[in-house]
Amino acid sequence: MNKTLIKLFLGTLLIITLAACTNNDSNADDQEEELATLDVELQVSEAIEVNEKLEMKAAVTYGDEPVPDAEEVEYEVWEEGQKDNSILIEATNHEDGSYTAETTFEKDGIFHVQVHVTAEGLHTMPKQEVTVGDGGNYPDAESGEDGENEHNHESDDNDDGDSHHHSEGFTMEFTELESVSINKQFPLEVNLTMDGEVLSAADVNFEIWSEENSDQHEWVSAEETKPGNYTTTYQFSEKGIYNIQIHVENEDGLHEHEQYEITVE
C-alpha cells in the first residue's frame, strides 16, 4: 500500500513539473513575441551624379528574423520642398527580407527617399537624404524652410520639442506619459480633430528615439480604437530622455507632425 501511494505521489509530482515547464516555455515565447519589433534598414547612397542610377534597398526584419512576405513595401521620392509632387515606386521582393527599387534624377538637387513598410501588423517608414550633383540651389534652406515637411518650425513651451503651424482647423491632443519606467508597456494615445469634428481614417505613426542614440529611430503604428482616437503601446528598454514625434497623414493630403519629450527613469 505504501509503495502504491509513493508511486502515485511521484507520478503526480512529475505531471506538475512538466506542466510548469511547459507553461514557463509558453510565457517565454509570449514575452519574446511581445518584445519583437519591426526594423527596416534603408540602404541608399547619400550622393550620386545626375542621371546616375540610384539603387534603393530595404532590409526588413521582425525580431531577429528576416521578413520575406511584407504586406507592402513602397519607395517615395521627392525633391527638397516638393513633397506634394513625390513619386511612388513599388519595390521588388527578393523573398529573403530584402526589397529593392531603382530611380534616376535628371538635375542637381537635394532629394529625399522614404520607404514605407507594412509587415507583421506594424508600419515603419525610414528616410534618407540624397545629394544629386552639386546639390542645387535652395535659397530658403538657411532660414530653415527646407520644405521637407512643408511646415514652419518654431519653439513652443507646450510641447518641449518641434512644433509647427498645423493646417487650418486641425488639432492634435497627445496624452502625455507620467512616471515612465523601463521594461514596461506604456500606452501612446492621441486624439485628432478637423474643424471641430473627429478625424477618422488617418494614418498615425509614432517616431521614437533617445537623445543618446539619436541616429536610431523606431516607428510604431497606431490603430484607431474609436473615432478620432489612435492608440498603441511601447516599451522603453533604457533610461534617458526620449523624443516622440507623432506623424499624421490621410488620403486628402493631410501631413502633420508634432514632437514631445519624455524622461524614462
CSV table of C-alpha atoms in Angstrom, one decimal:
chain,number,residue,atom,x,y,z
A,1,MET,CA,0.0,0.0,0.0
A,2,ASN,CA,2.8,2.4,0.9
A,3,LYS,CA,4.6,1.6,-2.4
A,4,THR,CA,1.3,2.4,-4.3
A,5,LEU,CA,1.0,5.8,-2.5
A,6,ILE,CA,4.6,6.6,-3.2
A,7,LYS,CA,4.2,5.8,-6.9
A,8,LEU,CA,1.0,7.9,-7.1
A,9,PHE,CA,2.8,10.8,-5.4
A,10,LEU,CA,5.8,10.7,-7.7
A,11,GLY,CA,3.6,10.5,-10.7
A,12,THR,CA,1.5,13.5,-9.7
A,13,LEU,CA,4.7,15.5,-8.9
A,14,LEU,CA,6.1,14.6,-12.4
A,15,ILE,CA,2.9,15.8,-14.1
A,16,ILE,CA,3.0,19.1,-12.1
A,17,THR,CA,6.7,19.7,-13.0
A,18,LEU,CA,6.1,19.0,-16.7
A,19,ALA,CA,3.1,21.4,-16.7
A,20,ALA,CA,5.1,24.1,-15.0
A,21,CYS,CA,7.9,23.8,-17.6
A,22,THR,CA,5.5,23.9,-20.5
A,23,ASN,CA,3.8,27.0,-19.0
A,24,ASN,CA,7.2,28.7,-18.5
A,25,ASP,CA,8.2,27.9,-22.1
A,26,SER,CA,4.9,29.3,-23.3
A,27,ASN,CA,5.3,32.5,-21.2
A,28,ALA,CA,8.9,32.9,-22.5
A,29,ASP,CA,7.7,32.6,-26.1
A,30,ASP,CA,4.9,35.1,-25.5
A,31,GLN,CA,7.3,37.6,-23.9
A,32,GLU,CA,9.7,37.2,-26.8
A,33,GLU,CA,6.9,37.8,-29.3
A,34,GLU,CA,5.9,41.0,-27.4
A,35,LEU,CA,9.4,42.3,-27.4
A,36,ALA,CA,9.9,41.7,-31.2
A,37,THR,CA,10.0,44.9,-33.3
A,38,LEU,CA,9.8,45.6,-37.0
A,39,ASP,CA,13.1,47.0,-38.1
A,40,VAL,CA,13.9,48.4,-41.6
A,41,GLU,CA,17.5,49.2,-42.7
A,42,LEU,CA,17.3,51.6,-45.6
A,43,GLN,CA,20.4,51.4,-47.8
A,44,VAL,CA,20.7,54.3,-50.2
A,45,SER,CA,23.7,56.3,-51.4
A,46,GLU,CA,24.0,59.7,-49.8
A,47,ALA,CA,25.4,61.3,-53.0
A,48,ILE,CA,25.2,60.5,-56.7
A,49,GLU,CA,25.6,62.2,-60.1
A,50,VAL,CA,22.8,63.5,-62.4
A,51,ASN,CA,21.3,60.6,-64.4
A,52,GLU,CA,23.2,58.0,-62.4
A,53,LYS,CA,21.1,55.1,-61.3
A,54,LEU,CA,20.2,55.2,-57.6
A,55,GLU,CA,19.7,51.7,-56.1
A,56,MET,CA,17.4,51.6,-53.1
A,57,LYS,CA,17.3,48.6,-50.8
A,58,ALA,CA,15.3,47.9,-47.6
A,59,ALA,CA,16.3,45.0,-45.3
A,60,VAL,CA,13.2,44.1,-43.3
A,61,THR,CA,13.4,42.1,-40.1
A,62,TYR,CA,11.0,41.2,-37.3
A,63,GLY,CA,12.9,40.4,-34.1
A,64,ASP,CA,16.0,38.6,-35.4
A,65,GLU,CA,14.3,37.1,-38.4
A,66,PRO,CA,14.0,38.5,-42.0
A,67,VAL,CA,10.5,39.2,-43.3
A,68,PRO,CA,10.1,37.6,-46.8
A,69,ASP,CA,6.4,38.4,-47.1
A,70,ALA,CA,5.8,42.1,-46.1
A,71,GLU,CA,2.3,43.3,-46.9
A,72,GLU,CA,3.6,46.4,-48.6
A,73,VAL,CA,7.0,48.0,-49.4
A,74,GLU,CA,6.9,51.1,-51.5
A,75,TYR,CA,9.5,53.9,-52.0
A,76,GLU,CA,8.5,57.6,-52.0
A,77,VAL,CA,10.9,60.0,-53.7
A,78,TRP,CA,10.7,63.8,-53.8
A,79,GLU,CA,12.8,66.9,-54.3
A,80,GLU,CA,13.5,69.3,-51.4
A,81,GLY,CA,10.4,71.5,-50.9
A,82,GLN,CA,8.3,69.4,-53.3
A,83,LYS,CA,6.7,66.8,-51.1
A,84,ASP,CA,3.4,67.3,-52.8
A,85,ASN,CA,4.9,66.2,-56.0
A,86,SER,CA,6.5,63.0,-54.7
A,87,ILE,CA,6.6,59.8,-56.8
A,88,LEU,CA,5.9,56.3,-55.6
A,89,ILE,CA,7.9,53.3,-56.7
A,90,GLU,CA,6.8,49.8,-55.9
A,91,ALA,CA,9.6,47.6,-54.5
A,92,THR,CA,10.8,44.2,-55.9
A,93,ASN,CA,10.5,41.5,-53.2
A,94,HIS,CA,13.5,39.1,-53.3
A,95,GLU,CA,11.8,36.9,-50.7
A,96,ASP,CA,14.8,37.0,-48.4
A,97,GLY,CA,13.8,40.1,-46.4
A,98,SER,CA,15.2,42.5,-48.9
A,99,TYR,CA,13.2,44.8,-51.1
A,100,THR,CA,14.7,46.9,-53.9
A,101,ALA,CA,13.9,49.6,-56.5
A,102,GLU,CA,15.8,52.0,-58.7
A,103,THR,CA,15.4,55.6,-59.9
A,104,THR,CA,17.4,58.4,-61.5
A,105,PHE,CA,17.5,62.2,-61.2
A,106,GLU,CA,17.7,64.5,-64.2
A,107,LYS,CA,19.1,67.5,-62.4
A,108,ASP,CA,21.2,68.7,-59.5
A,109,GLY,CA,19.4,69.0,-56.2
A,110,ILE,CA,18.6,67.6,-52.7
A,111,PHE,CA,16.2,64.7,-52.8
A,112,HIS,CA,14.5,62.5,-50.2
A,113,VAL,CA,13.9,58.8,-50.3
A,114,GLN,CA,11.5,57.3,-47.9
A,115,VAL,CA,10.5,53.6,-47.8
A,116,HIS,CA,7.0,52.7,-46.5
A,117,VAL,CA,6.9,49.2,-45.0
A,118,THR,CA,3.9,47.4,-43.6
A,119,ALA,CA,4.5,43.9,-42.1
A,120,GLU,CA,3.5,41.9,-39.0
A,121,GLY,CA,0.7,44.4,-38.3
A,122,LEU,CA,3.2,47.2,-38.0
A,123,HIS,CA,4.2,50.2,-40.2
A,124,THR,CA,7.5,52.0,-40.4
A,125,MET,CA,9.0,54.5,-42.8
A,126,PRO,CA,12.7,55.4,-42.5
A,127,LYS,CA,14.0,58.2,-44.7
A,128,GLN,CA,17.4,59.1,-46.4
A,129,GLU,CA,18.5,62.4,-48.0
A,130,VAL,CA,20.4,62.1,-51.3
A,131,THR,CA,22.5,64.9,-52.8
A,132,VAL,CA,22.4,64.8,-56.6
A,133,GLY,CA,25.3,66.5,-58.5
A,134,ASP,CA,26.2,69.8,-56.7
A,135,GLY,CA,23.1,69.8,-54.6
A,136,GLY,CA,21.3,72.6,-56.5
A,137,ASN,CA,20.4,76.0,-55.1
A,138,TYR,CA,17.8,76.3,-52.3
A,139,PRO,CA,17.7,80.0,-51.2
A,140,ASP,CA,15.3,79.2,-48.3
A,141,ALA,CA,17.5,76.5,-46.8
A,142,GLU,CA,19.3,78.9,-44.4
A,143,SER,CA,16.0,80.2,-42.9
A,144,GLY,CA,15.0,76.6,-42.1
A,145,GLU,CA,12.3,76.4,-44.7
A,146,ASP,CA,13.6,73.2,-46.3
A,147,GLY,CA,10.2,72.1,-47.5
A,148,GLU,CA,10.7,68.5,-46.4
A,149,ASN,CA,7.7,68.6,-44.1
A,150,GLU,CA,6.2,71.8,-45.5
A,151,HIS,CA,5.7,73.4,-42.1
A,152,ASN,CA,7.3,76.4,-40.4
A,153,HIS,CA,9.0,75.1,-37.2
A,154,GLU,CA,9.3,77.1,-34.1
A,155,SER,CA,10.0,76.5,-30.4
A,156,ASP,CA,6.9,76.1,-28.2
A,157,ASP,CA,7.0,75.7,-24.4
A,158,ASN,CA,3.9,73.5,-24.5
A,159,ASP,CA,5.4,70.5,-26.3
A,160,ASP,CA,9.1,70.7,-25.4
A,161,GLY,CA,10.1,70.0,-29.0
A,162,ASP,CA,9.5,70.5,-32.6
A,163,SER,CA,6.2,72.4,-33.1
A,164,HIS,CA,4.8,73.9,-36.3
A,165,HIS,CA,1.8,75.6,-37.6
A,166,HIS,CA,-0.9,73.0,-38.3
A,167,SER,CA,-3.3,73.0,-41.2
A,168,GLU,CA,-6.2,75.3,-40.5
A,169,GLY,CA,-8.8,73.5,-38.4
A,170,PHE,CA,-6.6,70.6,-37.4
A,171,THR,CA,-5.8,69.8,-33.8
A,172,MET,CA,-3.7,67.0,-32.2
A,173,GLU,CA,-4.0,66.1,-28.5
A,174,PHE,CA,-1.4,63.8,-27.1
A,175,THR,CA,-2.0,62.1,-23.8
A,176,GLU,CA,1.4,62.7,-22.2
A,177,LEU,CA,3.1,60.0,-20.2
A,178,GLU,CA,3.9,60.3,-16.5
A,179,SER,CA,6.2,58.2,-14.3
A,180,VAL,CA,7.7,56.3,-17.2
A,181,SER,CA,10.0,53.4,-16.4
A,182,ILE,CA,11.9,50.8,-18.4
A,183,ASN,CA,10.7,47.3,-19.4
A,184,LYS,CA,7.0,48.0,-19.1
A,185,GLN,CA,4.5,48.6,-21.9
A,186,PHE,CA,3.1,52.1,-21.8
A,187,PRO,CA,0.1,53.4,-23.9
A,188,LEU,CA,0.6,56.0,-26.6
A,189,GLU,CA,-2.6,57.8,-27.4
A,190,VAL,CA,-3.5,60.8,-29.5
A,191,ASN,CA,-6.9,62.4,-30.4
A,192,LEU,CA,-7.3,64.1,-33.7
A,193,THR,CA,-10.0,66.6,-34.9
A,194,MET,CA,-10.5,68.6,-38.0
A,195,ASP,CA,-12.8,71.7,-38.0
A,196,GLY,CA,-14.2,70.6,-34.6
A,197,GLU,CA,-15.1,67.1,-35.8
A,198,VAL,CA,-13.2,63.9,-35.0
A,199,LEU,CA,-10.7,63.0,-37.7
A,200,SER,CA,-11.1,59.3,-38.7
A,201,ALA,CA,-9.3,57.0,-41.2
A,202,ALA,CA,-5.9,58.7,-40.7
A,203,ASP,CA,-2.5,57.0,-40.9
A,204,VAL,CA,-0.9,57.7,-37.5
A,205,ASN,CA,2.7,56.7,-36.6
A,206,PHE,CA,4.8,57.4,-33.5
A,207,GLU,CA,8.5,58.0,-34.3
A,208,ILE,CA,10.6,57.4,-31.1
A,209,TRP,CA,14.3,57.9,-30.4
A,210,SER,CA,16.5,58.6,-27.4
A,211,GLU,CA,18.9,61.6,-27.1
A,212,GLU,CA,21.8,59.3,-26.6
A,213,ASN,CA,21.0,57.3,-29.8
A,214,SER,CA,19.6,60.0,-32.0
A,215,ASP,CA,20.5,58.1,-35.2
A,216,GLN,CA,18.3,55.1,-34.2
A,217,HIS,CA,14.6,55.9,-34.7
A,218,GLU,CA,11.9,53.4,-34.2
A,219,TRP,CA,8.4,53.7,-35.8
A,220,VAL,CA,5.3,52.4,-34.2
A,221,SER,CA,1.9,52.3,-36.0
A,222,ALA,CA,-1.2,53.3,-34.1
A,223,GLU,CA,-4.7,51.9,-34.6
A,224,GLU,CA,-8.0,53.9,-34.4
A,225,THR,CA,-9.7,52.3,-31.4
A,226,LYS,CA,-12.6,54.7,-31.6
A,227,PRO,CA,-13.4,57.7,-33.9
A,228,GLY,CA,-10.6,60.2,-33.8
A,229,ASN,CA,-8.7,58.2,-31.1
A,230,TYR,CA,-5.5,56.4,-32.1
A,231,THR,CA,-3.5,54.2,-29.7
A,232,THR,CA,-0.7,51.8,-29.5
A,233,THR,CA,1.9,50.7,-26.8
A,234,TYR,CA,5.6,51.0,-26.5
A,235,GLN,CA,8.3,49.6,-24.1
A,236,PHE,CA,11.3,51.6,-23.3
A,237,SER,CA,14.4,49.4,-22.8
A,238,GLU,CA,16.8,52.1,-21.4
A,239,LYS,CA,16.6,55.1,-19.1
A,240,GLY,CA,17.1,58.6,-20.5
A,241,ILE,CA,15.4,61.4,-22.4
A,242,TYR,CA,13.3,60.3,-25.4
A,243,ASN,CA,11.6,62.2,-28.2
A,244,ILE,CA,8.2,61.1,-29.5
A,245,GLN,CA,7.2,62.6,-32.8
A,246,ILE,CA,3.6,61.9,-34.0
A,247,HIS,CA,3.1,61.7,-37.8
A,248,VAL,CA,-0.5,62.1,-39.2
A,249,GLU,CA,-1.4,61.6,-42.8
A,250,ASN,CA,-4.6,60.8,-44.7
A,251,GLU,CA,-5.9,60.4,-48.3
A,252,ASP,CA,-6.9,64.1,-48.5
A,253,GLY,CA,-3.3,65.2,-48.5
A,254,LEU,CA,-3.0,66.0,-44.8
A,255,HIS,CA,0.5,65.7,-43.5
A,256,GLU,CA,1.1,66.9,-39.9
A,257,HIS,CA,3.5,66.1,-37.1
A,258,GLU,CA,4.2,67.2,-33.6
A,259,GLN,CA,7.0,66.3,-31.2
A,260,TYR,CA,7.1,65.7,-27.5
A,261,GLU,CA,9.9,64.9,-25.0
A,262,ILE,CA,9.7,62.5,-22.0
A,263,THR,CA,12.1,61.2,-19.4
A,264,VAL,CA,12.3,57.5,-18.7
A,265,GLU,CA,13.5,56.6,-15.2
